[in-house]
Phi, psi and omega in degrees: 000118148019060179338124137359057150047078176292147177266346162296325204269059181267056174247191133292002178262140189282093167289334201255331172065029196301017230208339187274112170306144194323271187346297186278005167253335130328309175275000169229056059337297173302323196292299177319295176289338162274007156269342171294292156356310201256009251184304195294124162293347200225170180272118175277120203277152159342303175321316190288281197349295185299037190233341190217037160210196202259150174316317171293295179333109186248144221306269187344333160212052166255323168296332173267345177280317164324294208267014153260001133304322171287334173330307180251028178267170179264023204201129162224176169245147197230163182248094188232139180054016203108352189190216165219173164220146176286157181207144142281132236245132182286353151305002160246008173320286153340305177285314181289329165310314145328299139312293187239041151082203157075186172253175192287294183288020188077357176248147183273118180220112151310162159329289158002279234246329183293306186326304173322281181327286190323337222256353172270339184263321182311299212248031171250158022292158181198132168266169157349284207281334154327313184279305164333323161282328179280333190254315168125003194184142205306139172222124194303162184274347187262000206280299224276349190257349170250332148318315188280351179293306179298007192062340162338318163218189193219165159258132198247184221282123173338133204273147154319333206270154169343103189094005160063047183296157181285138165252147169253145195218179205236144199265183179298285185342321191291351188268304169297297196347276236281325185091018160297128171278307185219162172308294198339343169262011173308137170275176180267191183295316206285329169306303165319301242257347180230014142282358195107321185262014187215134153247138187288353172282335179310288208252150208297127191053018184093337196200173173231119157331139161243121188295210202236331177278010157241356156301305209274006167285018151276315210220019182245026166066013152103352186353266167347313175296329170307306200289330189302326223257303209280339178275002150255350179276000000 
């Protein structure tokens, strides 16, 4: 009897490549996915991946095999957002800031305005006066409009408090900007403070608190990541 039909492959392409010696059929499974990978405008999902290689294969370590090929190259593929993508290594930041201007991350974001964002991926869902309260000093309606042009954040589930204020939370874009796979990756102060985009005189006591929901998305199946993800989609 047969293999089974995948019901994703209703093209022509021979996913299982059974005709192919192990080896060489390996070397053309790394190669599909990584002209996909490299091709793709967006962090390319598991889901896709498993569409162009055989029912068995696993996705996970055709990708570990790529980057250790990828080992002296100045590009790797990173696990951003839910999927993967190519990046410039960050040890070429300098060189490309340098080439084309801008910040490291490529978004026009003030100090200012970066703080706002952290203190919204720690602590969202978070209202407006929240944040205000938390930072020590009013942060404008216009501040909060240019995160959101930039996609950067969203608007997330009503607060409880009186007058139903809007709460914010931070999208899938804040994950790729950042090269995050899940909020679970947040970094710590020092990490900001030695990509460039946080001075430790910026913030109120030195540090930014991590509220308890995204702590506790270490061990709640990821909650905090949902909301993260799920306010653009």
């Amino acid at each position: 009897m047969g293999r089974p039909v995948r019901e994703k492959n209703t093209g022509l392409l021979d996913t299982e490549l059974d005709a192919l010696p192990p080896e060489l059929r390996w070397r053309e499974w790394m190669t599909r996915v990584e002209a996909v990978i490299f091709a793709a405008p967006e962090p390319v999902t598991r889901e896709l991946l498993s569409g162009i290689v055989g029912r068995e294969c696993s996705i996970d370590l055709l990708i570990e095999d790529i980057c250790n090929e990828l080992a002296a190259r100045p590009y790797e593929i990173v696990a951003v957002a839910g999927g993967w993508q190519f990046r410039t290594r960050p040890r070429q930041g300098e060189v490309l800031k340098a080439a084309f201007g801008g910040t490291a991350t490529g978004a026009e974001i003030t100090e200012g305005e970066m703080l706002v964002l952290a203190s919204i991926a720690y602590h969202q869902p978070v209202t407006r006066a929240a944040l205000s309260d938390m930072l020590g000093r009013e942060v404008s309606r216009d501040v909060i409009g240019h995160l959101r042009r930039l996609d950067m954040i969203a608007s997330g589930p009503r607060s409880p408090q009186p007058g139903a204020p809007y709460t914010y939370v931070t999208t899938k874009k804040f994950l790729e900007q950042f090269g995050l796979d899940t909020l679970r990756d947040l970094p710590d102060l020092e990490a900001l403070e030695d990509a460039g985009l946080l001075s430790r005189e910026a913030v109120p006591n030195g540090s930014i608190p991590v509220s308890a929901s995204v702590a506790e998305s270490e061990s709640d199946d990821g909650v905090a990541d949902d909301i993260a993800i799920e306010a653009k989609e």
